[in-house]
PDB file of C-alpha atoms in Angstrom:
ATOM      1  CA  UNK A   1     -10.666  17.336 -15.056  1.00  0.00           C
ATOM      2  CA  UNK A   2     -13.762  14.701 -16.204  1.00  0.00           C
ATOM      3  CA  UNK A   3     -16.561  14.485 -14.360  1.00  0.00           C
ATOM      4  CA  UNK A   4     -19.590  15.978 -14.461  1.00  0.00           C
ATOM      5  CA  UNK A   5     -22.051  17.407 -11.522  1.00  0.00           C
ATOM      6  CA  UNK A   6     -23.327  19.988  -9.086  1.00  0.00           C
ATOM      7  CA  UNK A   7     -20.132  21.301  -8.653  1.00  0.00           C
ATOM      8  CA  UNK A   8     -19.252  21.643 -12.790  1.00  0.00           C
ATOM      9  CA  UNK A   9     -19.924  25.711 -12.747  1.00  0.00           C
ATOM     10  CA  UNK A  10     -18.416  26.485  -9.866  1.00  0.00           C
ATOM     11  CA  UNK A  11     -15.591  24.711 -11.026  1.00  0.00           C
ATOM     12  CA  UNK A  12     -15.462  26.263 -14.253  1.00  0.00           C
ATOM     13  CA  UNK A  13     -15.734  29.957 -12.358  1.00  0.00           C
ATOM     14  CA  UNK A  14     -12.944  29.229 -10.667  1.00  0.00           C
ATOM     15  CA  UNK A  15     -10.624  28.111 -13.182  1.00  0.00           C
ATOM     16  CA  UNK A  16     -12.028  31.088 -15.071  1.00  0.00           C
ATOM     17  CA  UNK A  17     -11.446  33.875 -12.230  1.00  0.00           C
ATOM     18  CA  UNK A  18      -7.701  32.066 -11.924  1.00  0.00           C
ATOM     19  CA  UNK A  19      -7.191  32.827 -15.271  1.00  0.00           C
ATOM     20  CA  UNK A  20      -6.023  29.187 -16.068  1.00  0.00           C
ATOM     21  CA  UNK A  21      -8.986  28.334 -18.516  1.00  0.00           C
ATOM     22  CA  UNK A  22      -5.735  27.560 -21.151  1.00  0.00           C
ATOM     23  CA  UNK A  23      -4.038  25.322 -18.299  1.00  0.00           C
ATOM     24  CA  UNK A  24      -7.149  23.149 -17.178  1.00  0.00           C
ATOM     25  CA  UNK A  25      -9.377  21.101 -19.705  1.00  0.00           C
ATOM     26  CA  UNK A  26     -12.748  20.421 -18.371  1.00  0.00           C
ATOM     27  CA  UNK A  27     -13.721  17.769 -19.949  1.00  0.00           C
ATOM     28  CA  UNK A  28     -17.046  17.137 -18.265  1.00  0.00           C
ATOM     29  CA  UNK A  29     -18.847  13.134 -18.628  1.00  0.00           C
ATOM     30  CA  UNK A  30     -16.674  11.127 -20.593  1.00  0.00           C
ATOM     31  CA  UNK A  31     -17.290   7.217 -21.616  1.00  0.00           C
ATOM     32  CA  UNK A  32     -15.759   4.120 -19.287  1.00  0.00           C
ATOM     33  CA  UNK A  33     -13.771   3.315 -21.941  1.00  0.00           C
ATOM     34  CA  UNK A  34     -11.956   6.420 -21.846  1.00  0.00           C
ATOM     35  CA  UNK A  35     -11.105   6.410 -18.554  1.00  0.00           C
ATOM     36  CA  UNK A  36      -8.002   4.455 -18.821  1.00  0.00           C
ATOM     37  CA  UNK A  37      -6.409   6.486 -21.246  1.00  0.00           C
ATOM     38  CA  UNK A  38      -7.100   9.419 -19.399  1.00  0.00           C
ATOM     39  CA  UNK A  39      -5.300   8.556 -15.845  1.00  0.00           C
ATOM     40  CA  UNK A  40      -2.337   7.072 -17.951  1.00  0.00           C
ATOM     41  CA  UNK A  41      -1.648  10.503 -19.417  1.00  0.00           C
ATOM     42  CA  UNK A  42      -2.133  12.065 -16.208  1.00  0.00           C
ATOM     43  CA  UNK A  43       1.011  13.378 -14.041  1.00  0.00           C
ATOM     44  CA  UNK A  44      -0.260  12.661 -10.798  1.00  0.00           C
ATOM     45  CA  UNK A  45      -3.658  11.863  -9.164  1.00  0.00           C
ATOM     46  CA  UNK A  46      -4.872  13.754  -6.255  1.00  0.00           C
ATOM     47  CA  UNK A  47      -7.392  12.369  -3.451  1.00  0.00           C
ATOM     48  CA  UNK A  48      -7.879  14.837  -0.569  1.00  0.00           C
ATOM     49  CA  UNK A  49     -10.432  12.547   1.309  1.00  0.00           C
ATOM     50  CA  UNK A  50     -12.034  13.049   4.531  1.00  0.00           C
ATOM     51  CA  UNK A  51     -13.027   9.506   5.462  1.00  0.00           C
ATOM     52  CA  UNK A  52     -12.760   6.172   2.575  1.00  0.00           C
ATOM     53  CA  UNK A  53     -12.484   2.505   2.154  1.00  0.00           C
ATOM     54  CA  UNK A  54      -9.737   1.620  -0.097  1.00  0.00           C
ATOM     55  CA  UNK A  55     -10.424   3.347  -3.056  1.00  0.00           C
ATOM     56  CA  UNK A  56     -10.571   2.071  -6.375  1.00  0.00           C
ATOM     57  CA  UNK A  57      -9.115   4.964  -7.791  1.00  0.00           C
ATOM     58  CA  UNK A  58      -5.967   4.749  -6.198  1.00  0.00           C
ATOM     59  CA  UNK A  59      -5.458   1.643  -7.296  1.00  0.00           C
ATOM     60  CA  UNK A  60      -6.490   2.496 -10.738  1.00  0.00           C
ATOM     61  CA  UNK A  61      -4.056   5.565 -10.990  1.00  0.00           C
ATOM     62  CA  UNK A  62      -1.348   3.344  -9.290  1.00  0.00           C
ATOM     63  CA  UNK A  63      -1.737   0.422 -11.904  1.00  0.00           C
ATOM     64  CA  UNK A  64      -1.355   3.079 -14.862  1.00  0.00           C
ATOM     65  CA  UNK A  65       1.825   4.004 -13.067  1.00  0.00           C
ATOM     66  CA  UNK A  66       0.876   7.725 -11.766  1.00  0.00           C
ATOM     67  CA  UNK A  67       1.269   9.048  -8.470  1.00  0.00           C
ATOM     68  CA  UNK A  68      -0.840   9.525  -6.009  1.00  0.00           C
ATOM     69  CA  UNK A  69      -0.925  12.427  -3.168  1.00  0.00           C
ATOM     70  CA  UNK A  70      -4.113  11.599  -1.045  1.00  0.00           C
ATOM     71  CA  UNK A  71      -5.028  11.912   2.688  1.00  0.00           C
ATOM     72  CA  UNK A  72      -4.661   9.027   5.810  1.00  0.00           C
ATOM     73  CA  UNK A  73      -8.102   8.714   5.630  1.00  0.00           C
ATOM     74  CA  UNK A  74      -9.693   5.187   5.842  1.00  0.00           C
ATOM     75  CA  UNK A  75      -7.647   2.577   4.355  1.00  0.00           C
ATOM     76  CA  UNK A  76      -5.617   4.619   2.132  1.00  0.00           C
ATOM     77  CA  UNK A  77      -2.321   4.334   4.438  1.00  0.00           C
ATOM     78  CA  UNK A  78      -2.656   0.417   3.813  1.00  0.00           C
ATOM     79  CA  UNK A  79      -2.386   1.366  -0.563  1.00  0.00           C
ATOM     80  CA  UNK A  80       0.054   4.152  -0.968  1.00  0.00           C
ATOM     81  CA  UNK A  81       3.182   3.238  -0.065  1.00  0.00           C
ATOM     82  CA  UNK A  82       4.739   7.231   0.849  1.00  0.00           C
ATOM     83  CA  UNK A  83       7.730   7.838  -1.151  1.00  0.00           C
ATOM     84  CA  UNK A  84       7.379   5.001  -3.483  1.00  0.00           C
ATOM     85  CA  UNK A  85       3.856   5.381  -4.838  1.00  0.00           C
ATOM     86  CA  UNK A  86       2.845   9.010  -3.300  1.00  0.00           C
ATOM     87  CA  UNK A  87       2.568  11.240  -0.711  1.00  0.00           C
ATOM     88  CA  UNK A  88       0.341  11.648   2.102  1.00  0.00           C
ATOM     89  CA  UNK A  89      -1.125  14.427   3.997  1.00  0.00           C
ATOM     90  CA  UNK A  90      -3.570  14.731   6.902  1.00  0.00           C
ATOM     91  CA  UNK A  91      -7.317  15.210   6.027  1.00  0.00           C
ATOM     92  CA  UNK A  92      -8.446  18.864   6.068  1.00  0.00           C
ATOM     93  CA  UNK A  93      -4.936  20.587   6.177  1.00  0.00           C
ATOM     94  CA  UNK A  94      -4.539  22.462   2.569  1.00  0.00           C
ATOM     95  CA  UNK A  95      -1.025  24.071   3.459  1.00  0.00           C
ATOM     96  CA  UNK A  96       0.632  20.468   3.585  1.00  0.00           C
ATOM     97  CA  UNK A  97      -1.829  19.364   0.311  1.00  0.00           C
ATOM     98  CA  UNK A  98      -0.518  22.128  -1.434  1.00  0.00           C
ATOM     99  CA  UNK A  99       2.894  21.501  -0.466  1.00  0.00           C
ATOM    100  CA  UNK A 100       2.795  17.624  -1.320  1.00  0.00           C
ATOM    101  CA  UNK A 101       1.010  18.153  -4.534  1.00  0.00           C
ATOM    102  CA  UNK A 102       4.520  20.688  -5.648  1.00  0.00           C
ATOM    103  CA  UNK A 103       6.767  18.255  -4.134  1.00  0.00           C
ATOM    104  CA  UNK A 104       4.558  15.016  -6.165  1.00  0.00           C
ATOM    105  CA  UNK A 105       5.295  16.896  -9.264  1.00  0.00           C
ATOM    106  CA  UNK A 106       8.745  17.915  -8.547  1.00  0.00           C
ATOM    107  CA  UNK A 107      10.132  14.284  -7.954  1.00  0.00           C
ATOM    108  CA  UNK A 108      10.526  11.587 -10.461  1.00  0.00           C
ATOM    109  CA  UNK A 109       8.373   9.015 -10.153  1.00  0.00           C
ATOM    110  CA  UNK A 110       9.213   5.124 -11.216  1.00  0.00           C
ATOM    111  CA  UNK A 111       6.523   4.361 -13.241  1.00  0.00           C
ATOM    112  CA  UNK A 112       6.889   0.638 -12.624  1.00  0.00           C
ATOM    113  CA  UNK A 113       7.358   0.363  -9.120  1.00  0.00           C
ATOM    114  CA  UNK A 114       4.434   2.537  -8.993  1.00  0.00           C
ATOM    115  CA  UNK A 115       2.575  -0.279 -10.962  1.00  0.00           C
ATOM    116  CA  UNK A 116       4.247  -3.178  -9.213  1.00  0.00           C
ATOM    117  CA  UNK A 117       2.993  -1.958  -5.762  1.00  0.00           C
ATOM    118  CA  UNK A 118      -0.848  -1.621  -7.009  1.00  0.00           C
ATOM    119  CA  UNK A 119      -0.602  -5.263  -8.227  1.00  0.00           C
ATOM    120  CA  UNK A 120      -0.163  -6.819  -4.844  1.00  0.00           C
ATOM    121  CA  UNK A 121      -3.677  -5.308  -4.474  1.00  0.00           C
ATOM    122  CA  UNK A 122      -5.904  -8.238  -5.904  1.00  0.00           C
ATOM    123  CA  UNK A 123      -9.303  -9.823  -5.507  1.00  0.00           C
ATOM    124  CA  UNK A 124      -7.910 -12.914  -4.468  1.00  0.00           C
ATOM    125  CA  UNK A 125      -5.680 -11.278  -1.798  1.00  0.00           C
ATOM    126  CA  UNK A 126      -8.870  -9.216  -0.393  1.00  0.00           C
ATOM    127  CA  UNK A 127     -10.511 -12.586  -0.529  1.00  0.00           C
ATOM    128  CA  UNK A 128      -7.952 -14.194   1.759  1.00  0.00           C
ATOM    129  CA  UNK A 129      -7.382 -10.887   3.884  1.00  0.00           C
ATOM    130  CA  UNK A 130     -11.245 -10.871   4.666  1.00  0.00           C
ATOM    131  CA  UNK A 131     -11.716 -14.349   5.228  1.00  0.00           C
ATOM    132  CA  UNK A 132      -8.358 -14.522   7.906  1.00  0.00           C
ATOM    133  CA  UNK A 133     -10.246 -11.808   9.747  1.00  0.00           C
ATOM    134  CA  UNK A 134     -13.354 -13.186   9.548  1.00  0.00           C
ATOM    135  CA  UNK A 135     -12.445 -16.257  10.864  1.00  0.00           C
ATOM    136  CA  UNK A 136     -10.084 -15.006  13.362  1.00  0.00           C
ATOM    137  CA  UNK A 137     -13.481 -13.086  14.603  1.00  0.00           C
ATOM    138  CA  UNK A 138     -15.341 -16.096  14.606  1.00  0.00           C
ATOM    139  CA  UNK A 139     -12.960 -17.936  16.990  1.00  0.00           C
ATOM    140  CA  UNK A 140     -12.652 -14.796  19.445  1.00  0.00           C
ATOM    141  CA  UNK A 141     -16.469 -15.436  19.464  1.00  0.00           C
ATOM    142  CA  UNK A 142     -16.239 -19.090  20.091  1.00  0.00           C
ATOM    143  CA  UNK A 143     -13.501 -18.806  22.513  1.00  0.00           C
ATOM    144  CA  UNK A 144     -15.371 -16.320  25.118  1.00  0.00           C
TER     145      UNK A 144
END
């Protein structure tokens, strides 16, 4: 787990009290440049939002190949593509987290549909997504 913050102890408790400390590297701040590296090696990527955009993180995992088990929350439906690139679960309900997360890392995964799916996910295309609804606003506007 990277990251550093508020919640680093508490974190480290609990791995502690689970008695996985030899399971779980915390591996607290690490550099940008590592980054990359580190989601490639990973197995899957978990995201158990309550409300989001379309995160960047997703897309990130996604474009290194891993899978992703995250919540319909926010624009997340429109990114993971269930059963291709991950699995999702409703926000707030750990029993069907849990049981994605076991089925995620039962299944084999293709690694490069995984990646194919996160590259239909570019600026350009958010550029002409925006700018269709934009403009599809705009003429609701001028047509009332």
């Amino acid at each position: 787990i990277a990251g550093a913050g508020p919640a680093a102890q508490t974190l480290r408790s609990m791995v502690s009290s689970a008695g996985i400390d030899e399971k779980v590297d915390l591996l607290g701040s690490v550099g940008h440049e590592k980054i990359p590296s580190l989601i490639q090696a990973a197995t899957l990527l978990e995201l158990p939002s309550y409300n989001e955009g379309v995160p960047n993180v997703l897309l990130e995992a996604m474009s290194c190949g891993v899978p992703v088990v995250a919540t319909r929350a926010g624009g997340i439906p429109e990114v993971v593509d269930e059963g291709v690139s991950g699995l999702l679960v409703e926000p707030g309900n750990i029993d069907q987290l849990s049981d994605a997360i076991l089925t995620a890392l039962s299944v084999t995964w293709d690694r490069s549909c995984i990646k194919s799916q996160a590259e239909r996910f570019t600026w350009e295309e958010n550029i002409g997504v925006t700018t269709g609804l934009l403009n599809e606003a705009l003429n609701t506007v001028k047509n009332s």
